[in-house]
């Protein structure tokens, strides 16, 4: 059974940083063969994409994440990361880790992701 477990969320003041982690287990193949990504859902809003990373560590970021967030992966440890800097109140959301079978990510698209974690909450105060 596939499990994606996020951690690292919390409450920070504007301008602060957090590092999210996502531990993957139960995948049929090594996490190296999956496109991995982070998505978020703010209160009262639809879930949106933040960033994705492929097996070669090529990345795609949303406009809101560019320049502030960094997605990375440790295939040996089956772990995905999201380093978030210069956080602002608009970043307050539940952050979800997701995986898609297939080594490459063509775009940030939640509809094509196969597996999801339960999320970790990030709250940024002004």
XYZ file of N, CA, C and O in Angstrom:
504
model
N 0.842 -1.184 0.000
C 0.000 0.000 0.000
C 0.887 1.246 0.000
O 1.754 1.398 0.827
N 0.623 2.113 -0.955
C 1.421 3.328 -1.078
C 1.072 4.302 0.034
O -0.095 4.550 0.327
N 2.104 4.835 0.649
C 1.912 5.864 1.677
C 2.850 7.027 1.413
O 4.044 6.838 1.174
N 2.303 8.215 1.441
C 3.083 9.443 1.384
C 2.773 10.203 2.661
O 1.617 10.538 2.918
N 3.798 10.448 3.458
C 3.589 11.073 4.758
C 4.380 12.373 4.834
O 5.617 12.366 4.815
N 3.642 13.465 4.919
C 4.270 14.785 4.990
C 4.603 15.154 6.440
O 3.917 14.720 7.376
N 5.618 15.982 6.574
C 5.980 16.523 7.880
C 6.684 17.851 7.681
O 7.057 18.201 6.554
N 6.852 18.578 8.771
C 7.597 19.834 8.712
C 6.756 21.084 8.711
O 7.291 22.200 8.745
N 5.445 20.931 8.658
C 4.591 22.107 8.701
C 4.612 22.759 10.075
O 5.134 22.203 11.037
N 4.060 23.956 10.149
C 4.019 24.673 11.417
C 3.621 26.112 11.225
O 3.160 26.497 10.142
N 3.810 26.889 12.267
C 3.452 28.308 12.242
C 4.715 29.149 12.246
O 5.595 28.939 13.079
N 4.786 30.094 11.322
C 5.936 30.989 11.229
C 5.441 32.402 10.984
O 4.307 32.612 10.539
N 6.302 33.357 11.261
C 5.984 34.741 10.941
C 6.398 35.047 9.514
O 7.249 34.357 8.937
N 5.797 36.058 8.964
C 6.134 36.475 7.605
C 7.631 36.708 7.483
O 8.253 37.293 8.369
N 8.189 36.213 6.384
C 9.618 36.312 6.165
C 10.385 35.090 6.623
O 11.573 34.944 6.325
N 9.712 34.210 7.341
C 10.360 33.016 7.864
C 10.467 31.892 6.852
O 10.052 32.034 5.690
N 11.017 30.787 7.306
C 11.252 29.633 6.432
C 10.770 28.352 7.092
O 10.715 28.250 8.326
N 10.413 27.409 6.248
C 10.080 26.062 6.681
C 10.587 25.080 5.649
O 10.675 25.411 4.454
N 10.869 23.876 6.107
C 11.256 22.807 5.182
C 10.306 21.633 5.378
O 10.252 21.038 6.450
N 9.578 21.336 4.336
C 8.653 20.220 4.360
C 9.335 18.967 3.841
O 10.179 19.036 2.937
N 8.935 17.832 4.391
C 9.438 16.545 3.932
C 8.269 15.632 3.611
O 7.180 15.781 4.186
N 8.505 14.696 2.716
C 7.490 13.706 2.361
C 8.187 12.361 2.237
O 9.024 12.180 1.346
N 7.842 11.442 3.119
C 8.421 10.105 3.094
C 7.489 9.168 2.340
O 6.312 9.053 2.671
N 8.033 8.501 1.324
C 7.247 7.596 0.490
C 7.563 6.153 0.830
O 8.719 5.789 1.039
N 6.514 5.337 0.866
C 6.702 3.910 1.095
C 5.640 3.134 0.340
O 4.599 3.682 -0.036
N 5.917 1.860 0.111
C 4.941 1.003 -0.544
C 4.832 1.180 -2.044
O 3.946 0.601 -2.668
N 5.713 1.957 -2.622
C 5.655 2.138 -4.074
C 6.122 0.860 -4.777
O 6.998 0.165 -4.289
N 5.536 0.615 -5.930
C 5.887 -0.598 -6.664
C 7.322 -0.546 -7.161
O 7.974 -1.571 -7.295
N 7.777 0.628 -7.470
C 9.141 0.822 -7.935
C 9.815 1.860 -7.053
O 9.180 2.526 -6.253
N 11.105 1.996 -7.224
C 11.824 3.033 -6.494
C 11.202 4.386 -6.794
O 10.699 4.629 -7.890
N 11.237 5.261 -5.815
C 10.686 6.604 -6.001
C 11.366 7.322 -7.152
O 10.855 8.297 -7.691
N 12.505 6.808 -7.544
C 13.231 7.379 -8.672
C 12.400 7.344 -9.941
O 12.615 8.129 -10.856
N 11.432 6.422 -10.019
C 10.639 6.261 -11.232
C 9.296 6.987 -11.160
O 8.380 6.687 -11.909
N 9.210 7.930 -10.251
C 7.978 8.683 -10.110
C 8.240 10.174 -10.234
O 9.243 10.689 -9.737
N 7.330 10.843 -10.892
C 7.276 12.298 -10.837
C 6.677 12.654 -9.475
O 5.633 12.119 -9.102
N 7.322 13.545 -8.742
C 6.867 13.908 -7.413
C 6.537 15.401 -7.376
O 7.157 16.196 -8.099
N 5.609 15.769 -6.506
C 5.259 17.179 -6.456
C 4.628 17.605 -5.154
O 4.238 16.773 -4.324
N 4.573 18.918 -4.993
C 3.895 19.530 -3.865
C 2.723 20.356 -4.378
O 2.853 21.091 -5.361
N 1.614 20.249 -3.659
C 0.415 21.009 -3.952
C -0.084 21.609 -2.644
O 0.304 21.164 -1.572
N -0.925 22.619 -2.736
C -1.436 23.223 -1.508
C -2.874 23.670 -1.675
O -3.327 23.929 -2.790
N -3.566 23.747 -0.556
C -4.942 24.235 -0.563
C -5.129 25.196 0.591
O -5.025 24.804 1.760
N -5.373 26.439 0.252
C -5.621 27.464 1.249
C -7.085 27.417 1.685
O -7.937 26.931 0.937
N -7.396 27.926 2.865
C -8.789 27.917 3.333
C -9.720 28.599 2.341
O -9.463 29.717 1.896
N -10.761 27.892 1.952
C -11.747 28.461 1.050
C -11.333 28.529 -0.405
O -12.041 29.119 -1.221
N -10.196 27.935 -0.726
C -9.720 27.986 -2.111
C -9.524 26.587 -2.669
O -9.470 25.609 -1.939
N -9.377 26.518 -3.959
C -9.126 25.249 -4.610
C -7.657 24.861 -4.440
O -6.780 25.717 -4.284
N -7.416 23.563 -4.498
C -6.040 23.091 -4.409
C -5.277 23.525 -5.656
O -5.812 23.478 -6.769
N -4.014 23.929 -5.454
C -3.199 24.394 -6.570
C -1.815 23.758 -6.503
O -1.356 23.314 -5.455
N -1.163 23.734 -7.638
C 0.172 23.176 -7.697
C 1.222 24.155 -7.211
O 1.068 25.366 -7.375
N 2.269 23.634 -6.614
C 3.375 24.448 -6.133
C 4.639 24.154 -6.943
O 5.260 25.067 -7.485
N 5.010 22.881 -7.028
C 6.218 22.504 -7.742
C 6.221 21.004 -7.992
O 5.616 20.246 -7.238
N 6.907 20.606 -9.055
C 7.103 19.191 -9.341
C 8.562 18.961 -9.696
O 9.267 19.896 -10.121
N 9.011 17.698 -9.545
C 10.399 17.343 -9.827
C 10.435 15.961 -10.448
O 9.734 15.054 -10.005
N 11.262 15.801 -11.487
C 11.312 14.505 -12.153
C 12.537 13.719 -11.709
O 13.286 14.139 -10.821
N 12.736 12.578 -12.355
C 13.799 11.672 -11.923
C 15.189 12.263 -12.108
O 16.134 11.856 -11.426
N 15.320 13.218 -13.011
C 16.606 13.875 -13.235
C 16.727 15.156 -12.417
O 17.668 15.920 -12.612
N 15.777 15.361 -11.527
C 15.706 16.568 -10.700
C 15.456 17.835 -11.503
O 15.800 18.931 -11.061
N 14.859 17.681 -12.689
C 14.346 18.850 -13.392
C 13.097 19.309 -12.650
O 12.296 18.492 -12.191
N 12.928 20.603 -12.539
C 11.839 21.137 -11.722
C 10.952 22.108 -12.499
O 11.391 22.737 -13.474
N 9.723 22.206 -12.059
C 8.778 23.193 -12.555
C 8.123 23.826 -11.338
O 7.690 23.116 -10.424
N 8.056 25.151 -11.328
C 7.469 25.868 -10.200
C 6.273 26.699 -10.649
O 6.234 27.208 -11.770
N 5.347 26.879 -9.731
C 4.275 27.836 -9.984
C 4.863 29.241 -9.877
O 5.936 29.439 -9.311
N 4.155 30.199 -10.415
C 4.642 31.579 -10.367
C 4.813 32.051 -8.929
O 5.751 32.785 -8.612
N 3.933 31.629 -8.049
C 4.008 32.082 -6.655
C 5.184 31.456 -5.915
O 5.645 31.998 -4.910
N 5.664 30.327 -6.390
C 6.761 29.622 -5.710
C 8.142 30.000 -6.256
O 9.146 29.854 -5.549
N 8.192 30.456 -7.474
C 9.469 30.766 -8.108
C 10.286 31.760 -7.299
O 9.771 32.780 -6.849
N 11.541 31.419 -7.087
C 12.441 32.323 -6.386
C 12.376 32.236 -4.874
O 13.246 32.785 -4.183
N 11.359 31.565 -4.349
C 11.222 31.456 -2.888
C 11.259 30.010 -2.403
O 11.749 29.728 -1.320
N 10.726 29.103 -3.200
C 10.640 27.702 -2.807
C 11.604 26.868 -3.637
O 11.847 27.178 -4.813
N 12.107 25.797 -3.035
C 12.969 24.866 -3.746
C 12.510 23.443 -3.471
O 12.456 23.023 -2.310
N 12.184 22.723 -4.536
C 11.804 21.326 -4.408
C 13.033 20.469 -4.685
O 13.846 20.781 -5.566
N 13.178 19.396 -3.916
C 14.302 18.489 -4.122
C 13.885 17.093 -3.696
O 12.844 16.916 -3.061
N 14.716 16.133 -4.041
C 14.382 14.760 -3.705
C 15.639 13.989 -3.339
O 16.711 14.265 -3.869
N 15.493 13.018 -2.465
C 16.560 12.084 -2.114
C 16.038 10.700 -2.457
O 15.304 10.080 -1.677
N 16.374 10.215 -3.641
C 15.831 8.940 -4.097
C 16.282 7.779 -3.223
O 15.540 6.816 -3.036
N 17.485 7.851 -2.701
C 17.995 6.770 -1.861
C 17.163 6.621 -0.587
O 17.035 5.522 -0.036
N 16.593 7.732 -0.125
C 15.792 7.709 1.097
C 14.298 7.807 0.806
O 13.497 7.947 1.736
N 13.930 7.750 -0.470
C 12.513 7.838 -0.855
C 11.834 9.054 -0.216
O 10.721 8.960 0.315
N 12.493 10.172 -0.276
C 11.993 11.368 0.395
C 11.997 12.561 -0.540
O 12.934 12.750 -1.325
N 10.943 13.337 -0.438
C 10.775 14.571 -1.195
C 10.814 15.739 -0.216
O 10.331 15.614 0.913
N 11.373 16.865 -0.661
C 11.483 18.039 0.206
C 10.913 19.275 -0.484
O 10.856 19.344 -1.707
N 10.533 20.242 0.338
C 10.174 21.563 -0.161
C 10.727 22.585 0.826
O 10.235 22.706 1.943
N 11.759 23.292 0.394
C 12.311 24.373 1.196
C 11.558 25.651 0.846
O 11.524 26.042 -0.326
N 10.957 26.263 1.850
C 10.147 27.457 1.622
C 10.758 28.627 2.383
O 10.880 28.580 3.608
N 11.143 29.654 1.645
C 11.728 30.855 2.223
C 10.827 32.057 1.961
O 9.949 32.009 1.099
N 11.071 33.107 2.687
C 10.313 34.362 2.518
C 8.814 34.108 2.515
O 8.076 34.610 1.665
N 8.373 33.339 3.475
C 6.951 32.997 3.552
C 6.112 34.232 3.856
O 6.563 35.139 4.569
N 4.918 34.265 3.310
C 3.993 35.350 3.582
C 2.620 34.755 3.899
O 2.389 33.561 3.695
N 1.709 35.570 4.428
C 0.404 35.026 4.829
C -0.339 34.318 3.702
O -1.136 33.407 3.971
N -0.084 34.707 2.460
C -0.752 34.055 1.325
C -0.276 32.619 1.127
O -0.893 31.858 0.367
N 0.799 32.239 1.778
C 1.293 30.860 1.692
C 0.620 29.944 2.697
O 0.860 28.732 2.697
N -0.219 30.492 3.559
C -0.939 29.672 4.529
C -1.842 28.689 3.811
O -2.693 29.073 3.004
N -1.619 27.397 4.080
C -2.368 26.358 3.375
C -2.001 24.992 3.948
O -1.023 24.850 4.675
N -2.796 24.005 3.559
C -2.412 22.618 3.772
C -1.576 22.222 2.569
O -2.002 22.422 1.422
N -0.399 21.686 2.827
C 0.514 21.291 1.767
C 0.505 19.774 1.609
O 0.678 19.044 2.588
N 0.326 19.339 0.371
C 0.217 17.920 0.066
C 1.368 17.471 -0.829
O 1.733 18.159 -1.784
N 1.857 16.292 -0.540
C 2.826 15.613 -1.380
C 2.069 14.683 -2.315
O 1.053 14.088 -1.923
N 2.533 14.553 -3.535
C 1.873 13.683 -4.500
C 2.903 13.019 -5.399
O 4.010 13.546 -5.589
N 2.507 11.879 -5.950
C 3.410 11.138 -6.839
C 2.638 10.622 -8.041
O 1.455 10.288 -7.942
N 3.325 10.554 -9.161
C 2.729 10.031 -10.381
C 3.658 8.995 -10.985
O 4.871 9.222 -11.064
N 3.122 7.873 -11.384
C 3.939 6.858 -12.035
C 4.498 7.429 -13.342
O 3.758 7.927 -14.169
N 5.804 7.295 -13.493
C 6.443 7.878 -14.670
C 7.542 8.815 -14.225
O 7.343 9.615 -13.325
N 8.695 8.679 -14.836
C 9.880 9.371 -14.325
C 9.874 10.871 -14.584
O 10.591 11.612 -13.914
N 9.053 11.314 -15.545
C 9.143 12.711 -15.970
C 7.853 13.475 -15.695
O 6.762 12.924 -15.725
N 8.017 14.760 -15.422
C 6.887 15.643 -15.166
C 6.809 16.652 -16.308
O 7.744 17.406 -16.520
N 5.717 16.666 -17.024
C 5.574 17.602 -18.140
C 5.026 18.952 -17.691
O 5.225 19.963 -18.369
N 4.318 18.946 -16.592
C 3.679 20.170 -16.116
C 3.218 19.955 -14.686
O 3.263 18.842 -14.157
N 2.784 21.010 -14.036
C 2.174 20.885 -12.718
C 0.687 20.654 -12.937
O -0.037 21.561 -13.369
N 0.238 19.439 -12.655
C -1.151 19.081 -12.950
C -1.617 18.062 -11.928
O -1.239 16.895 -11.977
N -2.453 18.491 -11.008
C -2.874 17.587 -9.950
C -3.754 16.458 -10.468
O -3.827 15.399 -9.849
N -4.377 16.645 -11.615
C -5.287 15.624 -12.131
C -4.566 14.360 -12.586
O -5.200 13.316 -12.743
N -3.259 14.445 -12.805
C -2.521 13.274 -13.288
C -1.739 12.580 -12.183
O -1.079 11.571 -12.429
N -1.801 13.098 -10.971
C -1.073 12.489 -9.873
C -1.831 11.267 -9.371
O -3.066 11.282 -9.255
N -1.075 10.199 -9.076
C -1.701 8.932 -8.709
C -1.853 8.733 -7.200
O -2.769 8.040 -6.758
N -0.933 9.295 -6.448
C -0.934 9.053 -5.005
C -0.806 10.385 -4.266
O -0.096 11.287 -4.720
N -1.453 10.448 -3.110
C -1.477 11.678 -2.322
C -1.242 11.392 -0.851
O -1.674 10.363 -0.323
N -0.561 12.325 -0.199
C -0.456 12.280 1.245
C -1.643 12.985 1.878
O -2.500 13.514 1.174
N -1.669 12.997 3.209
C -2.780 13.616 3.921
C -2.548 15.084 4.229
O -3.466 15.773 4.680
N -1.338 15.546 4.027
C -1.066 16.960 4.157
C -0.412 17.366 5.457
O -0.499 16.679 6.472
N 0.254 18.522 5.409
C 0.834 19.145 6.593
C 0.503 20.635 6.517
O 0.594 21.246 5.454
N 0.105 21.212 7.644
C -0.407 22.564 7.660
C 0.702 23.588 7.860
O 1.524 23.460 8.773
N 0.696 24.592 7.011
C 1.622 25.719 7.124
C 0.808 26.983 7.374
O -0.115 27.284 6.615
N 1.157 27.679 8.429
C 0.461 28.916 8.768
C 1.482 30.035 8.902
O 2.437 29.910 9.673
N 1.288 31.092 8.149
C 2.190 32.232 8.189
C 1.417 33.448 8.683
O 0.403 33.823 8.099
N 1.913 34.052 9.725
C 1.258 35.230 10.292
C 2.029 36.491 9.906
O 3.242 36.467 9.721
N 1.281 37.586 9.811
C 1.905 38.854 9.409
C 2.496 39.599 10.591
O 2.267 39.245 11.738
